[in-house]
Amino acid sequence: MPNYPRPAADFTPEQLRFPSIPGFTVRADFTGGELSSDLGAIVLGALDRRIGLTERLTAAITDSRDARYTTHSLHDLLKQRIFQIASGYEDGNDANILRVDPMFKLAVGRAPLAADQLLASGSTFSRLEGALRRSDIYRMAHALLMQFIAGYPTAPAHITLDLDHTDDATHGQQELAFYNHHYGHYCYLPLLVFEAESGALVTAVLRPGKRPTGAENAMIMQRVLRLLRQYWPQTRILLRGDGHFSNPELMQLVMADGNADFTFGLPGNAVLARKAEGLMKNARGHLALRQSLATQDLAPAVTAVRLFGEFEYAAKSWPQAYRVVLKAEVLAGRDGKPNKDNERFVVTSLRSPSPDALYQQEYCARGQAENWIKQMKCDLKSDRTSASSFVGNFVRLLLAACAYVLHQQLRQLALQGTSLATAQPKTVILALFKVAVRVKQYKDRVLLQLPTSCAVKSLLAHVCEQLGPTSRKSPVLSPS
């Protein structure tokens, strides 16, 4: 085969042209040297060492690779992938560029400017997703739950767990992706469980796109409750969710615990409608009276009337009757349309508080979980489930869940009392992580030079103080 001469390398630096200002032309090139725009990677690395997340995850996975042909340790692979997701790089192919980024190399624990210590490429992560088994997935989810438990220095007196399913639209031939009539497209329907007060993620389970059964909900939550009880035998646990969870299997599981309660939405039916009719009639009368007074300018106009009540109810499949709280709401019609009934039901094992307090303060508070789901889906792209296999997509969901854990723990451990104390991950990424840094590597130290006019200088100092070597470590867990 003839040898053709290679073309001469073009050493002319690529230039970017910007609008001129009086007396100056403005140009840019890519000859700045070892710079990075991702200072946040090392912040995530310090946080991970503090809480031990990737260590737990690594211990949960069986590494079946041949050590003779292994360049990157499993721990390094997990750190690189999770840190990249948490920094806004959700696609595995982003690693093809970021593998040479000095800040991600430093966060993983490698010399930032060493040419022979590159990070993994996108193809390596594709092979990792394909190599994990269902047993690895189970243990990874177990490690995620253990991470949640480790976030408490002592057992809490009570916690509320918000359960919710969310659609994860699919656009190819992903395994176990089904058409869901409610959402109107093919999707997965993962289950996410959060702790209500802190927003900490308890577990994430990728599911087929069909509506869950009561037995499936109970099976998943039985594993969660069993592990929680090993460490928190006296903690009062409240499970809270929408109508997907008002199943007899899950309610029986909660009642069998002996120190747990539930509050679930309850889909309406003919029997419930008959029981609600008396209060609904009163609500219609109240609204009609208010509307009549408003037309005479004797009272302000109202958009709805809400009354609350309760009664005992037992479906045929339930082993016993439970308290059902009713919201009897009638919405005022607009533009000539008639008034509209809008009754809602909640079933609970709680005997208090009052019906209006239970519905408006206890049950409706579960809406906050929707914001945490949006953080995972919109900011951390947990719905990037485009792998062909179900297990591969489950891996992606769990890695995005770990990125969410890092952000939630960063807010809790290092950002309290700051302007980012309640910030969403995307805001933290843009405001705190995307900071330019020049990297210098010496024989025994690495120097990071930040912009003199850095807008988050004091915030970075606060974060480093909170996550520094003298910070408190996560507690060592032992079953009670």
Tab-separated table of C-alpha atoms in Angstrom:
chain	number	residue	atom	x	y	z
A	1	MET	CA	0.000	0.000	0.000
A	2	PRO	CA	1.597	3.339	-0.999
A	3	ASN	CA	2.525	5.788	1.698
A	4	TYR	CA	1.000	9.202	1.080
A	5	PRO	CA	2.606	12.189	2.787
A	6	ARG	CA	0.548	13.566	5.645
A	7	PRO	CA	-0.564	17.202	5.219
A	8	ALA	CA	1.353	19.720	7.262
A	9	ALA	CA	-0.251	20.568	10.586
A	10	ASP	CA	-2.001	23.911	10.700
A	11	PHE	CA	-0.457	25.778	13.595
A	12	THR	CA	-2.413	28.967	12.960
A	13	PRO	CA	-4.565	29.434	16.080
A	14	GLU	CA	-8.277	29.631	15.473
A	15	GLN	CA	-9.546	33.104	16.209
A	16	LEU	CA	-12.959	34.311	17.298
A	17	ARG	CA	-13.963	37.798	16.212
A	18	PHE	CA	-16.076	40.033	18.437
A	19	PRO	CA	-17.391	43.579	17.924
A	20	SER	CA	-14.747	46.235	18.350
A	21	ILE	CA	-14.786	48.969	20.952
A	22	PRO	CA	-13.394	52.470	20.471
A	23	GLY	CA	-9.657	52.186	19.885
A	24	PHE	CA	-9.500	48.388	20.077
A	25	THR	CA	-10.279	45.351	18.002
A	26	VAL	CA	-11.436	42.304	19.990
A	27	ARG	CA	-10.190	38.809	19.165
A	28	ALA	CA	-10.058	35.499	21.035
A	29	ASP	CA	-8.181	32.237	20.512
A	30	PHE	CA	-7.713	28.911	22.262
A	31	THR	CA	-4.115	29.285	23.371
A	32	GLY	CA	-4.800	30.109	27.015
A	33	GLY	CA	-3.187	26.933	28.263
A	34	GLU	CA	-4.495	24.716	31.067
A	35	LEU	CA	-7.772	26.406	31.888
A	36	SER	CA	-11.093	24.948	32.898
A	37	SER	CA	-14.587	26.346	33.278
A	38	ASP	CA	-15.630	23.683	35.821
A	39	LEU	CA	-14.331	24.596	39.262
A	40	GLY	CA	-17.411	22.858	40.644
A	41	ALA	CA	-15.939	19.440	39.884
A	42	ILE	CA	-13.484	19.728	42.767
A	43	VAL	CA	-16.272	20.977	45.055
A	44	LEU	CA	-18.206	17.813	44.224
A	45	GLY	CA	-15.092	15.746	44.873
A	46	ALA	CA	-14.666	17.274	48.326
A	47	LEU	CA	-18.345	16.706	49.095
A	48	ASP	CA	-18.157	13.091	47.939
A	49	ARG	CA	-15.206	12.416	50.227
A	50	ARG	CA	-17.213	13.965	53.047
A	51	ILE	CA	-20.322	11.784	52.624
A	52	GLY	CA	-18.809	8.648	51.040
A	53	LEU	CA	-21.399	8.329	48.259
A	54	THR	CA	-19.258	6.857	45.478
A	55	GLU	CA	-17.484	4.546	47.924
A	56	ARG	CA	-20.821	3.001	48.882
A	57	LEU	CA	-21.820	2.723	45.264
A	58	THR	CA	-18.523	1.095	44.269
A	59	ALA	CA	-18.824	-1.491	47.039
A	60	ALA	CA	-22.279	-2.407	45.757
A	61	ILE	CA	-21.124	-3.371	42.235
A	62	THR	CA	-19.358	-6.575	41.263
A	63	ASP	CA	-16.529	-5.589	38.931
A	64	SER	CA	-16.261	-8.507	36.505
A	65	ARG	CA	-13.647	-6.895	34.252
A	66	ASP	CA	-10.293	-8.571	33.636
A	67	ALA	CA	-7.801	-6.619	35.738
A	68	ARG	CA	-5.083	-7.165	33.114
A	69	TYR	CA	-6.972	-4.952	30.679
A	70	THR	CA	-8.410	-2.430	33.097
A	71	THR	CA	-7.221	1.169	32.898
A	72	HIS	CA	-9.818	2.917	35.059
A	73	SER	CA	-10.940	1.652	38.449
A	74	LEU	CA	-14.661	1.249	39.041
A	75	HIS	CA	-14.503	3.941	41.726
A	76	ASP	CA	-12.917	6.408	39.292
A	77	LEU	CA	-15.520	5.630	36.640
A	78	LEU	CA	-18.394	6.286	39.015
A	79	LYS	CA	-16.851	9.511	40.307
A	80	GLN	CA	-16.213	10.812	36.809
A	81	ARG	CA	-19.698	9.997	35.500
A	82	ILE	CA	-21.612	11.264	38.543
A	83	PHE	CA	-19.538	14.462	38.837
A	84	GLN	CA	-20.108	15.187	35.153
A	85	ILE	CA	-23.880	14.732	35.483
A	86	ALA	CA	-23.913	16.932	38.585
A	87	SER	CA	-21.986	19.603	36.629
A	88	GLY	CA	-24.497	19.703	33.787
A	89	TYR	CA	-22.949	17.145	31.422
A	90	GLU	CA	-25.624	14.462	31.318
A	91	ASP	CA	-24.564	12.694	28.131
A	92	GLY	CA	-22.014	9.894	28.393
A	93	ASN	CA	-20.356	11.136	25.192
A	94	ASP	CA	-19.426	14.354	26.994
A	95	ALA	CA	-16.620	12.335	28.561
A	96	ASN	CA	-14.794	12.298	25.215
A	97	ILE	CA	-13.984	15.988	25.733
A	98	LEU	CA	-13.999	16.179	29.522
A	99	ARG	CA	-11.543	13.300	29.965
A	100	VAL	CA	-8.708	15.826	29.501
A	101	ASP	CA	-10.278	18.563	31.644
A	102	PRO	CA	-7.843	19.268	34.515
A	103	MET	CA	-10.587	19.951	37.090
A	104	PHE	CA	-12.431	16.680	36.496
A	105	LYS	CA	-9.107	14.829	36.600
A	106	LEU	CA	-8.303	16.543	39.881
A	107	ALA	CA	-11.750	15.730	41.298
A	108	VAL	CA	-11.302	12.059	40.469
A	109	GLY	CA	-7.894	12.069	42.158
A	110	ARG	CA	-5.486	12.232	39.235
A	111	ALA	CA	-2.688	14.655	38.428
A	112	PRO	CA	-4.492	17.385	36.479
A	113	LEU	CA	-1.804	18.073	33.871
A	114	ALA	CA	-0.365	14.559	33.473
A	115	ALA	CA	-0.815	13.553	29.831
A	116	ASP	CA	-0.783	9.831	30.725
A	117	GLN	CA	-3.625	10.103	33.274
A	118	LEU	CA	-6.609	10.750	31.053
A	119	LEU	CA	-10.089	9.925	32.303
A	120	ALA	CA	-12.459	7.448	30.679
A	121	SER	CA	-14.141	8.047	27.313
A	122	GLY	CA	-17.796	7.741	26.399
A	123	SER	CA	-17.374	4.224	25.011
A	124	THR	CA	-16.076	3.063	28.396
A	125	PHE	CA	-19.268	4.223	30.073
A	126	SER	CA	-21.358	2.506	27.400
A	127	ARG	CA	-19.590	-0.754	28.177
A	128	LEU	CA	-20.079	-0.187	31.905
A	129	GLU	CA	-23.842	0.297	31.471
A	130	GLY	CA	-24.032	-2.897	29.428
A	131	ALA	CA	-21.933	-4.949	31.837
A	132	LEU	CA	-23.959	-4.390	35.023
A	133	ARG	CA	-26.480	-7.024	36.070
A	134	ARG	CA	-29.814	-6.864	37.843
A	135	SER	CA	-28.100	-7.917	41.075
A	136	ASP	CA	-25.812	-4.874	40.747
A	137	ILE	CA	-28.860	-2.636	40.268
A	138	TYR	CA	-30.451	-4.023	43.429
A	139	ARG	CA	-27.310	-3.392	45.486
A	140	MET	CA	-26.863	0.107	44.013
A	141	ALA	CA	-30.400	0.999	45.096
A	142	HIS	CA	-29.580	-0.469	48.519
A	143	ALA	CA	-26.462	1.737	48.690
A	144	LEU	CA	-28.564	4.783	47.785
A	145	LEU	CA	-30.915	4.044	50.679
A	146	MET	CA	-27.960	3.548	53.023
A	147	GLN	CA	-26.695	6.956	51.912
A	148	PHE	CA	-30.022	8.464	52.933
A	149	ILE	CA	-29.800	6.837	56.377
A	150	ALA	CA	-26.204	8.033	56.793
A	151	GLY	CA	-27.380	11.620	56.288
A	152	TYR	CA	-28.808	11.591	59.838
A	153	PRO	CA	-26.351	11.667	62.772
A	154	THR	CA	-29.058	10.114	64.977
A	155	ALA	CA	-32.365	8.415	64.289
A	156	PRO	CA	-35.095	11.024	63.673
A	157	ALA	CA	-38.229	10.976	65.803
A	158	HIS	CA	-40.426	11.006	62.688
A	159	ILE	CA	-40.109	11.334	58.928
A	160	THR	CA	-42.522	11.701	56.029
A	161	LEU	CA	-41.762	9.855	52.795
A	162	ASP	CA	-43.308	11.288	49.633
A	163	LEU	CA	-43.911	8.682	46.935
A	164	ASP	CA	-44.529	9.677	43.340
A	165	HIS	CA	-44.338	8.264	39.826
A	166	THR	CA	-43.233	10.432	36.924
A	167	ASP	CA	-43.295	9.844	33.195
A	168	ASP	CA	-39.991	9.317	31.396
A	169	ALA	CA	-40.775	9.641	27.691
A	170	THR	CA	-39.044	7.194	25.344
A	171	HIS	CA	-38.537	7.752	21.628
A	172	GLY	CA	-36.954	4.529	20.387
A	173	GLN	CA	-37.180	0.806	21.011
A	174	GLN	CA	-36.202	0.830	24.674
A	175	GLU	CA	-36.888	-2.409	26.491
A	176	LEU	CA	-40.092	-2.343	28.635
A	177	ALA	CA	-41.154	1.075	27.377
A	178	PHE	CA	-44.958	0.970	27.051
A	179	TYR	CA	-47.626	3.314	25.801
A	180	ASN	CA	-49.307	5.120	28.717
A	181	HIS	CA	-52.742	6.482	27.895
A	182	HIS	CA	-52.678	9.036	30.741
A	183	TYR	CA	-49.516	10.698	29.420
A	184	GLY	CA	-50.248	10.023	25.759
A	185	HIS	CA	-46.867	8.597	24.753
A	186	TYR	CA	-44.488	5.679	25.204
A	187	CYS	CA	-42.568	5.985	28.428
A	188	TYR	CA	-41.093	4.519	31.550
A	189	LEU	CA	-42.850	5.317	34.821
A	190	PRO	CA	-40.113	5.428	37.505
A	191	LEU	CA	-40.923	5.617	41.206
A	192	LEU	CA	-39.108	8.274	43.243
A	193	VAL	CA	-39.248	8.525	47.033
A	194	PHE	CA	-38.162	11.680	48.885
A	195	GLU	CA	-37.985	12.701	52.522
A	196	ALA	CA	-40.504	15.521	52.786
A	197	GLU	CA	-38.660	18.027	54.996
A	198	SER	CA	-35.167	18.016	53.480
A	199	GLY	CA	-35.859	16.784	49.952
A	200	ALA	CA	-33.348	13.973	50.428
A	201	LEU	CA	-33.746	11.162	47.898
A	202	VAL	CA	-34.600	7.837	49.518
A	203	THR	CA	-34.736	5.606	46.465
A	204	ALA	CA	-35.306	5.630	42.708
A	205	VAL	CA	-36.777	2.673	40.840
A	206	LEU	CA	-37.096	2.503	37.061
A	207	ARG	CA	-40.366	0.863	36.052
A	208	PRO	CA	-42.161	-0.075	32.835
A	209	GLY	CA	-44.527	2.554	31.511
A	210	LYS	CA	-47.710	0.947	32.827
A	211	ARG	CA	-49.700	1.852	35.941
A	212	PRO	CA	-48.254	0.106	39.034
A	213	THR	CA	-50.176	-2.554	40.902
A	214	GLY	CA	-50.674	-2.568	44.648
A	215	ALA	CA	-48.470	-5.648	44.989
A	216	GLU	CA	-45.622	-3.888	43.170
A	217	ASN	CA	-45.880	-0.765	45.329
A	218	ALA	CA	-45.898	-2.905	48.465
A	219	MET	CA	-42.926	-4.979	47.301
A	220	ILE	CA	-40.776	-1.884	46.745
A	221	MET	CA	-41.764	-0.136	49.965
A	222	GLN	CA	-41.393	-3.330	51.997
A	223	ARG	CA	-37.692	-3.357	51.153
A	224	VAL	CA	-37.380	0.318	52.020
A	225	LEU	CA	-39.174	-0.023	55.358
A	226	ARG	CA	-37.285	-3.179	56.278
A	227	LEU	CA	-33.919	-1.444	55.889
A	228	LEU	CA	-35.085	1.716	57.656
A	229	ARG	CA	-36.297	-0.355	60.610
A	230	GLN	CA	-32.877	-1.974	60.981
A	231	TYR	CA	-31.439	1.417	61.867
A	232	TRP	CA	-34.475	3.402	63.042
A	233	PRO	CA	-36.749	1.001	64.949
A	234	GLN	CA	-38.522	3.780	66.892
A	235	THR	CA	-38.927	6.372	64.142
A	236	ARG	CA	-42.492	7.258	63.234
A	237	ILE	CA	-42.828	6.970	59.448
A	238	LEU	CA	-45.603	8.522	57.364
A	239	LEU	CA	-46.021	7.428	53.753
A	240	ARG	CA	-47.686	10.010	51.520
A	241	GLY	CA	-48.722	9.691	47.886
A	242	ASP	CA	-51.414	10.145	45.262
A	243	GLY	CA	-54.087	7.720	44.120
A	244	HIS	CA	-51.498	5.315	42.652
A	245	PHE	CA	-50.744	4.191	46.211
A	246	SER	CA	-54.172	3.719	47.801
A	247	ASN	CA	-53.873	-0.042	47.380
A	248	PRO	CA	-54.816	-2.583	50.060
A	249	GLU	CA	-51.418	-4.285	49.799
A	250	LEU	CA	-49.518	-1.101	50.616
A	251	MET	CA	-51.965	-0.019	53.327
A	252	GLN	CA	-51.683	-3.439	54.994
A	253	LEU	CA	-47.888	-3.209	54.850
A	254	VAL	CA	-47.961	0.162	56.612
A	255	MET	CA	-50.390	-0.986	59.292
A	256	ALA	CA	-48.364	-4.152	59.935
A	257	ASP	CA	-45.313	-2.018	60.720
A	258	GLY	CA	-46.920	-0.845	63.960
A	259	ASN	CA	-45.187	2.525	63.966
A	260	ALA	CA	-46.126	3.897	60.563
A	261	ASP	CA	-49.069	5.686	58.952
A	262	PHE	CA	-50.210	6.573	55.468
A	263	THR	CA	-52.020	9.401	53.688
A	264	PHE	CA	-52.923	8.605	50.085
A	265	GLY	CA	-55.119	10.171	47.477
A	266	LEU	CA	-58.207	8.090	46.730
A	267	PRO	CA	-59.821	7.904	43.270
A	268	GLY	CA	-63.543	8.596	43.323
A	269	ASN	CA	-66.272	6.040	42.682
A	270	ALA	CA	-70.059	5.802	42.948
A	271	VAL	CA	-70.020	4.851	46.635
A	272	LEU	CA	-67.743	7.748	47.571
A	273	ALA	CA	-69.854	10.133	45.488
A	274	ARG	CA	-72.972	9.118	47.425
A	275	LYS	CA	-71.211	9.635	50.745
A	276	ALA	CA	-69.999	13.054	49.601
A	277	GLU	CA	-73.315	14.249	48.168
A	278	GLY	CA	-74.573	15.890	51.383
A	279	LEU	CA	-71.513	18.093	51.790
A	280	MET	CA	-71.343	18.780	48.061
A	281	LYS	CA	-74.955	19.995	48.186
A	282	ASN	CA	-74.026	22.407	50.972
A	283	ALA	CA	-71.052	23.665	48.943
A	284	ARG	CA	-73.246	24.284	45.905
A	285	GLY	CA	-75.691	26.236	48.079
A	286	HIS	CA	-72.900	28.326	49.607
A	287	LEU	CA	-71.508	29.180	46.173
A	288	ALA	CA	-74.941	30.080	44.804
A	289	LEU	CA	-75.541	32.377	47.772
A	290	ARG	CA	-72.149	34.077	47.400
A	291	GLN	CA	-72.721	34.561	43.684
A	292	SER	CA	-76.164	36.066	44.343
A	293	LEU	CA	-74.706	38.500	46.888
A	294	ALA	CA	-71.891	39.398	44.489
A	295	THR	CA	-74.340	40.319	41.715
A	296	GLN	CA	-76.018	42.729	44.156
A	297	ASP	CA	-72.636	44.212	45.163
A	298	LEU	CA	-73.224	42.968	48.704
A	299	ALA	CA	-70.148	40.710	48.790
A	300	PRO	CA	-66.984	40.169	46.741
A	301	ALA	CA	-67.047	37.599	43.943
A	302	VAL	CA	-65.587	34.169	44.745
A	303	THR	CA	-64.032	31.624	42.400
A	304	ALA	CA	-64.771	28.543	44.519
A	305	VAL	CA	-66.277	27.264	47.743
A	306	ARG	CA	-64.527	24.514	49.695
A	307	LEU	CA	-65.924	22.519	52.595
A	308	PHE	CA	-64.241	19.618	54.348
A	309	GLY	CA	-65.648	16.517	55.984
A	310	GLU	CA	-64.792	12.930	56.804
A	311	PHE	CA	-66.330	9.475	57.004
A	312	GLU	CA	-65.336	5.827	57.373
A	313	TYR	CA	-65.044	3.819	54.191
A	314	ALA	CA	-63.909	0.334	53.187
A	315	ALA	CA	-63.595	-0.827	49.588
A	316	LYS	CA	-64.365	-4.484	48.933
A	317	SER	CA	-60.657	-5.305	48.626
A	318	TRP	CA	-59.713	-3.566	51.881
A	319	PRO	CA	-59.345	-5.637	55.052
A	320	GLN	CA	-60.858	-2.864	57.188
A	321	ALA	CA	-62.434	0.580	57.041
A	322	TYR	CA	-60.210	3.666	57.063
A	323	ARG	CA	-60.785	7.352	57.600
A	324	VAL	CA	-61.569	9.197	54.374
A	325	VAL	CA	-61.262	12.991	54.245
A	326	LEU	CA	-63.427	14.781	51.691
A	327	LYS	CA	-62.762	18.102	50.032
A	328	ALA	CA	-66.177	19.251	48.763
A	329	GLU	CA	-65.282	21.969	46.280
A	330	VAL	CA	-67.469	23.730	43.721
A	331	LEU	CA	-65.752	25.945	41.142
A	332	ALA	CA	-67.536	29.035	39.872
A	333	GLY	CA	-68.317	28.939	36.170
A	334	ARG	CA	-66.825	31.540	33.834
A	335	ASP	CA	-67.967	33.011	30.525
A	336	GLY	CA	-71.474	31.643	30.905
A	337	LYS	CA	-70.351	28.156	31.852
A	338	PRO	CA	-72.091	26.402	34.791
A	339	ASN	CA	-70.485	25.806	38.166
A	340	LYS	CA	-68.384	22.654	38.367
A	341	ASP	CA	-68.104	20.069	41.152
A	342	ASN	CA	-64.538	19.185	42.143
A	343	GLU	CA	-64.664	16.719	45.031
A	344	ARG	CA	-61.449	15.048	46.181
A	345	PHE	CA	-60.834	12.164	48.581
A	346	VAL	CA	-57.901	11.225	50.802
A	347	VAL	CA	-57.640	7.970	52.754
A	348	THR	CA	-55.489	7.928	55.874
A	349	SER	CA	-54.681	5.931	58.972
A	350	LEU	CA	-54.226	9.156	60.959
A	351	ARG	CA	-57.005	10.032	63.416
A	352	SER	CA	-55.938	13.657	63.559
A	353	PRO	CA	-55.708	16.507	62.585
A	354	SER	CA	-59.035	17.966	61.460
A	355	PRO	CA	-60.216	17.237	57.894
A	356	ASP	CA	-59.292	20.681	56.518
A	357	ALA	CA	-55.856	20.666	58.192
A	358	LEU	CA	-55.110	17.122	57.048
A	359	TYR	CA	-56.014	17.878	53.448
A	360	GLN	CA	-54.577	21.370	53.047
A	361	GLN	CA	-51.509	21.131	55.287
A	362	GLU	CA	-50.599	17.456	55.333
A	363	TYR	CA	-51.715	16.005	52.012
A	364	CYS	CA	-51.245	19.014	49.720
A	365	ALA	CA	-47.682	19.458	51.023
A	366	ARG	CA	-46.724	16.448	48.936
A	367	GLY	CA	-46.762	18.777	45.926
A	368	GLN	CA	-43.234	19.836	46.885
A	369	ALA	CA	-42.025	16.440	45.673
A	370	GLU	CA	-42.968	17.546	42.151
A	371	ASN	CA	-40.319	20.275	42.386
A	372	TRP	CA	-37.649	17.769	43.398
A	373	ILE	CA	-38.675	15.524	40.508
A	374	LYS	CA	-38.302	18.499	38.163
A	375	GLN	CA	-34.795	19.058	39.516
A	376	MET	CA	-33.859	15.493	38.644
A	377	LYS	CA	-35.510	15.552	35.228
A	378	CYS	CA	-34.898	19.108	34.036
A	379	ASP	CA	-31.594	19.996	35.713
A	380	LEU	CA	-29.861	16.603	35.971
A	381	LYS	CA	-31.582	14.889	33.026
A	382	SER	CA	-32.577	11.708	34.828
A	383	ASP	CA	-34.862	10.969	31.869
A	384	ARG	CA	-31.916	10.499	29.488
A	385	THR	CA	-32.871	6.824	29.244
A	386	SER	CA	-32.031	6.157	25.603
A	387	ALA	CA	-30.131	2.882	26.075
A	388	SER	CA	-31.697	-0.144	24.415
A	389	SER	CA	-31.693	-2.303	27.552
A	390	PHE	CA	-33.831	-1.771	30.643
A	391	VAL	CA	-30.904	-2.452	32.998
A	392	GLY	CA	-28.731	0.089	31.178
A	393	ASN	CA	-31.431	2.725	31.581
A	394	PHE	CA	-31.842	1.785	35.252
A	395	VAL	CA	-28.123	2.451	35.691
A	396	ARG	CA	-28.541	5.889	34.129
A	397	LEU	CA	-31.424	6.720	36.461
A	398	LEU	CA	-29.400	5.702	39.517
A	399	LEU	CA	-26.370	7.738	38.419
A	400	ALA	CA	-28.586	10.803	37.954
A	401	ALA	CA	-30.085	10.057	41.380
A	402	CYS	CA	-26.570	10.114	42.852
A	403	ALA	CA	-25.960	13.487	41.205
A	404	TYR	CA	-29.160	14.721	42.867
A	405	VAL	CA	-27.899	13.414	46.229
A	406	LEU	CA	-24.707	15.433	45.820
A	407	HIS	CA	-26.649	18.620	45.124
A	408	GLN	CA	-29.068	18.048	48.003
A	409	GLN	CA	-26.209	17.345	50.404
A	410	LEU	CA	-24.294	20.379	49.125
A	411	ARG	CA	-27.251	22.612	49.995
A	412	GLN	CA	-27.626	20.982	53.390
A	413	LEU	CA	-23.968	20.835	54.432
A	414	ALA	CA	-22.341	23.836	52.755
A	415	LEU	CA	-24.918	26.307	51.448
A	416	GLN	CA	-27.163	26.879	54.468
A	417	GLY	CA	-27.381	30.574	55.273
A	418	THR	CA	-26.221	31.598	51.791
A	419	SER	CA	-28.034	32.923	48.736
A	420	LEU	CA	-27.996	29.389	47.285
A	421	ALA	CA	-29.486	27.662	50.338
A	422	THR	CA	-32.616	26.664	48.418
A	423	ALA	CA	-31.285	26.934	44.877
A	424	GLN	CA	-32.047	24.373	42.223
A	425	PRO	CA	-29.150	22.327	40.799
A	426	LYS	CA	-29.085	24.327	37.560
A	427	THR	CA	-28.733	27.573	39.524
A	428	VAL	CA	-25.899	26.125	41.610
A	429	ILE	CA	-24.184	24.893	38.448
A	430	LEU	CA	-24.354	28.290	36.764
A	431	ALA	CA	-23.606	30.442	39.805
A	432	LEU	CA	-21.069	28.342	41.695
A	433	PHE	CA	-19.671	25.583	39.493
A	434	LYS	CA	-19.047	27.419	36.212
A	435	VAL	CA	-16.043	29.427	37.371
A	436	ALA	CA	-12.935	29.784	35.207
A	437	VAL	CA	-9.754	28.425	36.767
A	438	ARG	CA	-6.138	28.219	35.645
A	439	VAL	CA	-4.401	25.035	36.791
A	440	LYS	CA	-0.701	24.870	37.629
A	441	GLN	CA	0.922	21.609	38.672
A	442	TYR	CA	4.204	21.518	40.561
A	443	LYS	CA	6.220	18.660	41.943
A	444	ASP	CA	4.309	18.397	45.212
A	445	ARG	CA	1.306	20.680	44.863
A	446	VAL	CA	-1.418	21.916	42.549
A	447	LEU	CA	-2.277	25.605	42.364
A	448	LEU	CA	-5.676	26.796	41.163
A	449	GLN	CA	-5.856	30.436	40.110
A	450	LEU	CA	-9.345	31.950	40.048
A	451	PRO	CA	-10.449	35.254	38.498
A	452	THR	CA	-9.582	38.301	40.566
A	453	SER	CA	-13.086	39.637	39.997
A	454	CYS	CA	-14.817	36.353	40.893
A	455	ALA	CA	-18.409	37.205	41.868
A	456	VAL	CA	-18.764	34.263	44.269
A	457	LYS	CA	-15.462	34.678	46.088
A	458	SER	CA	-16.936	34.797	49.596
A	459	LEU	CA	-19.380	31.995	48.805
A	460	LEU	CA	-16.562	29.725	47.633
A	461	ALA	CA	-14.618	30.480	50.798
A	462	HIS	CA	-17.659	29.501	52.866
A	463	VAL	CA	-18.145	26.256	50.925
A	464	CYS	CA	-14.481	25.278	51.279
A	465	GLU	CA	-14.625	25.944	55.014
A	466	GLN	CA	-17.698	23.723	55.394
A	467	LEU	CA	-16.315	20.880	53.258
A	468	GLY	CA	-12.676	21.097	54.333
A	469	PRO	CA	-10.658	18.305	55.986
A	470	THR	CA	-11.760	19.389	59.470
A	471	SER	CA	-15.466	19.018	58.653
A	472	ARG	CA	-17.532	16.350	60.353
A	473	LYS	CA	-17.564	13.007	58.578
A	474	SER	CA	-20.690	10.938	57.927
A	475	PRO	CA	-21.550	8.665	60.849
A	476	VAL	CA	-20.620	4.997	60.790
A	477	LEU	CA	-23.837	3.027	60.492
A	478	SER	CA	-24.728	0.083	62.685
A	479	PRO	CA	-28.132	-1.570	62.958
A	480	SER	CA	-30.051	-0.923	66.163
